[in-house]
Amino acid sequence: MPTRAPPHTTDDPLSLAFDEARRAALAGEVPVGAVVVRDGRVIAAAHNRPRALKDPTAHAEILAIRAACGILGDERLTGCDLYVTLEPCPMCAGAIAFARIRRLYFGAYDPKGGGVEHGPRVFNQPTCHHAPEVYGGFREAEAAGLLRAFFAERREP
């Protein structure tokens, strides 16, 4: 189940996304966190949980979008912004487009698995019916560091 942050005003939703990413790492999941904000209020927050939920679609973005849709009672998150610690993959980029997210802010770029600035560049495809405003590279070194540390720990004997 995604984490539902109590609705409150925040000046830095990306910090909440980093908190979620650290929670994911502590649970043995790839450290990615996501937060949905509308009108300056946090609607939902989540972290990666594919292993825990035995669900390959349980990425932070998908879980946060699902939670926000449930809370708002709508399949479209018009006027909502999404803050994520890592460039979304193609699956998540598709969900972001279908949810009609207004703006996407992310931390680290993902040259191997990203679907926004790398790979298929989902929002640039003619079949994409909605593309959010995209802003990447926020706290990039911190986000990349979380990921590097997580994977380095798993490679150690």
GROMACS .gro file of C-alpha atoms in nm:
model
  157
    1MET     CA    1   0.000   0.000   0.000
    2PRO     CA    2   0.139   0.343  -0.085
    3THR     CA    3   0.226   0.581   0.188
    4ARG     CA    4  -0.037   0.847   0.226
    5ALA     CA    5   0.118   1.162   0.354
    6PRO     CA    6  -0.119   1.371   0.562
    7PRO     CA    7  -0.229   1.665   0.349
    8HIS     CA    8  -0.015   1.961   0.445
    9THR     CA    9   0.159   2.252   0.282
   10THR     CA   10   0.524   2.201   0.206
   11ASP     CA   11   0.791   2.425   0.066
   12ASP     CA   12   0.998   2.127  -0.047
   13PRO     CA   13   0.806   1.822  -0.171
   14LEU     CA   14   1.128   1.686  -0.318
   15SER     CA   15   1.260   1.643   0.038
   16LEU     CA   16   0.956   1.427   0.111
   17ALA     CA   17   1.034   1.224  -0.202
   18PHE     CA   18   1.389   1.173  -0.073
   19ASP     CA   19   1.249   1.059   0.262
   20GLU     CA   20   1.041   0.803   0.072
   21ALA     CA   21   1.346   0.692  -0.128
   22ARG     CA   22   1.537   0.632   0.195
   23ARG     CA   23   1.242   0.428   0.327
   24ALA     CA   24   1.260   0.216   0.012
   25ALA     CA   25   1.631   0.152   0.063
   26LEU     CA   26   1.575   0.049   0.425
   27ALA     CA   27   1.316  -0.200   0.301
   28GLY     CA   28   1.558  -0.343   0.042
   29GLU     CA   29   1.385  -0.175  -0.250
   30VAL     CA   30   1.556   0.044  -0.511
   31PRO     CA   31   1.559   0.390  -0.347
   32VAL     CA   32   1.308   0.591  -0.544
   33GLY     CA   33   1.042   0.811  -0.387
   34ALA     CA   34   0.754   1.011  -0.534
   35VAL     CA   35   0.517   1.279  -0.407
   36VAL     CA   36   0.202   1.421  -0.568
   37VAL     CA   37   0.121   1.784  -0.488
   38ARG     CA   38  -0.184   1.991  -0.573
   39ASP     CA   39  -0.227   2.357  -0.484
   40GLY     CA   40   0.081   2.342  -0.263
   41ARG     CA   41  -0.054   2.051  -0.059
   42VAL     CA   42   0.086   1.699  -0.053
   43ILE     CA   43  -0.183   1.459  -0.172
   44ALA     CA   44   0.014   1.133  -0.171
   45ALA     CA   45   0.365   0.998  -0.125
   46ALA     CA   46   0.511   0.656  -0.201
   47HIS     CA   47   0.831   0.465  -0.255
   48ASN     CA   48   0.930   0.171  -0.471
   49ARG     CA   49   0.770  -0.155  -0.351
   50PRO     CA   50   0.787  -0.413  -0.633
   51ARG     CA   51   0.958  -0.672  -0.414
   52ALA     CA   52   0.732  -0.622  -0.114
   53LEU     CA   53   0.414  -0.629  -0.323
   54LYS     CA   54   0.539  -0.892  -0.570
   55ASP     CA   55   0.432  -0.649  -0.840
   56PRO     CA   56   0.666  -0.523  -1.113
   57THR     CA   57   0.446  -0.215  -1.160
   58ALA     CA   58   0.480  -0.102  -0.796
   59HIS     CA   59   0.715   0.184  -0.879
   60ALA     CA   60   0.702   0.492  -0.657
   61GLU     CA   61   0.537   0.702  -0.928
   62ILE     CA   62   0.263   0.448  -1.000
   63LEU     CA   63   0.185   0.400  -0.630
   64ALA     CA   64   0.175   0.775  -0.565
   65ILE     CA   65  -0.048   0.832  -0.869
   66ARG     CA   66  -0.285   0.552  -0.762
   67ALA     CA   67  -0.306   0.691  -0.409
   68ALA     CA   68  -0.367   1.047  -0.531
   69CYS     CA   69  -0.638   0.931  -0.773
   70GLY     CA   70  -0.808   0.744  -0.489
   71ILE     CA   71  -0.790   1.042  -0.256
   72LEU     CA   72  -0.915   1.287  -0.519
   73GLY     CA   73  -1.172   1.044  -0.661
   74ASP     CA   74  -1.061   1.095  -1.020
   75GLU     CA   75  -0.844   0.909  -1.270
   76ARG     CA   76  -0.696   1.239  -1.385
   77LEU     CA   77  -0.467   1.445  -1.169
   78THR     CA   78  -0.521   1.771  -1.352
   79GLY     CA   79  -0.339   2.053  -1.176
   80CYS     CA   80  -0.114   1.812  -0.985
   81ASP     CA   81   0.264   1.804  -0.987
   82LEU     CA   82   0.480   1.496  -0.936
   83TYR     CA   83   0.818   1.504  -0.760
   84VAL     CA   84   1.039   1.197  -0.807
   85THR     CA   85   1.397   1.126  -0.708
   86LEU     CA   86   1.480   0.952  -1.039
   87GLU     CA   87   1.385   1.011  -1.402
   88PRO     CA   88   1.073   0.800  -1.459
   89CYS     CA   89   1.095   0.481  -1.665
   90PRO     CA   90   0.880   0.444  -1.980
   91MET     CA   91   0.601   0.269  -1.785
   92CYS     CA   92   0.582   0.548  -1.530
   93ALA     CA   93   0.607   0.816  -1.799
   94GLY     CA   94   0.304   0.658  -1.965
   95ALA     CA   95   0.112   0.664  -1.637
   96ILE     CA   96   0.211   1.028  -1.583
   97ALA     CA   97   0.074   1.116  -1.925
   98PHE     CA   98  -0.250   0.923  -1.872
   99ALA     CA   99  -0.297   1.083  -1.529
  100ARG     CA  100  -0.258   1.428  -1.689
  101ILE     CA  101   0.009   1.537  -1.440
  102ARG     CA  102   0.076   1.909  -1.490
  103ARG     CA  103   0.447   1.919  -1.401
  104LEU     CA  104   0.712   1.656  -1.341
  105TYR     CA  105   1.018   1.736  -1.128
  106PHE     CA  106   1.286   1.471  -1.089
  107GLY     CA  107   1.629   1.430  -0.936
  108ALA     CA  108   1.879   1.200  -1.108
  109TYR     CA  109   1.877   1.134  -1.480
  110ASP     CA  110   1.857   0.768  -1.580
  111PRO     CA  111   2.044   0.706  -1.907
  112LYS     CA  112   1.980   0.328  -1.892
  113GLY     CA  113   1.619   0.306  -1.780
  114GLY     CA  114   1.471   0.653  -1.815
  115GLY     CA  115   1.178   0.718  -2.043
  116VAL     CA  116   1.157   1.097  -2.030
  117GLU     CA  117   1.494   1.247  -2.123
  118HIS     CA  118   1.643   0.911  -2.228
  119GLY     CA  119   1.524   0.596  -2.403
  120PRO     CA  120   1.189   0.633  -2.577
  121ARG     CA  121   1.128   0.991  -2.455
  122VAL     CA  122   0.762   0.908  -2.407
  123PHE     CA  123   0.638   1.267  -2.389
  124ASN     CA  124   0.795   1.349  -2.727
  125GLN     CA  125   0.609   1.074  -2.913
  126PRO     CA  126   0.321   1.171  -3.144
  127THR     CA  127   0.105   0.908  -2.973
  128CYS     CA  128   0.142   1.081  -2.635
  129HIS     CA  129  -0.178   1.278  -2.578
  130HIS     CA  130  -0.055   1.474  -2.277
  131ALA     CA  131   0.295   1.584  -2.189
  132PRO     CA  132   0.365   1.752  -1.857
  133GLU     CA  133   0.616   2.030  -1.816
  134VAL     CA  134   0.939   1.848  -1.725
  135TYR     CA  135   1.217   1.973  -1.499
  136GLY     CA  136   1.506   1.739  -1.423
  137GLY     CA  137   1.830   1.739  -1.231
  138PHE     CA  138   1.704   1.859  -0.893
  139ARG     CA  139   1.943   1.745  -0.620
  140GLU     CA  140   2.086   1.516  -0.884
  141ALA     CA  141   2.408   1.431  -0.698
  142GLU     CA  142   2.215   1.335  -0.385
  143ALA     CA  143   1.969   1.118  -0.579
  144ALA     CA  144   2.245   0.947  -0.777
  145GLY     CA  145   2.440   0.894  -0.455
  146LEU     CA  146   2.148   0.713  -0.292
  147LEU     CA  147   2.125   0.478  -0.589
  148ARG     CA  148   2.501   0.418  -0.611
  149ALA     CA  149   2.524   0.340  -0.239
  150PHE     CA  150   2.226   0.104  -0.258
  151PHE     CA  151   2.369  -0.099  -0.546
  152ALA     CA  152   2.727  -0.092  -0.411
  153GLU     CA  153   2.602  -0.245  -0.086
  154ARG     CA  154   2.440  -0.529  -0.278
  155ARG     CA  155   2.757  -0.602  -0.476
  156GLU     CA  156   2.974  -0.636  -0.165
  157PRO     CA  157   3.046  -0.997  -0.056
   0.00000   0.00000   0.00000
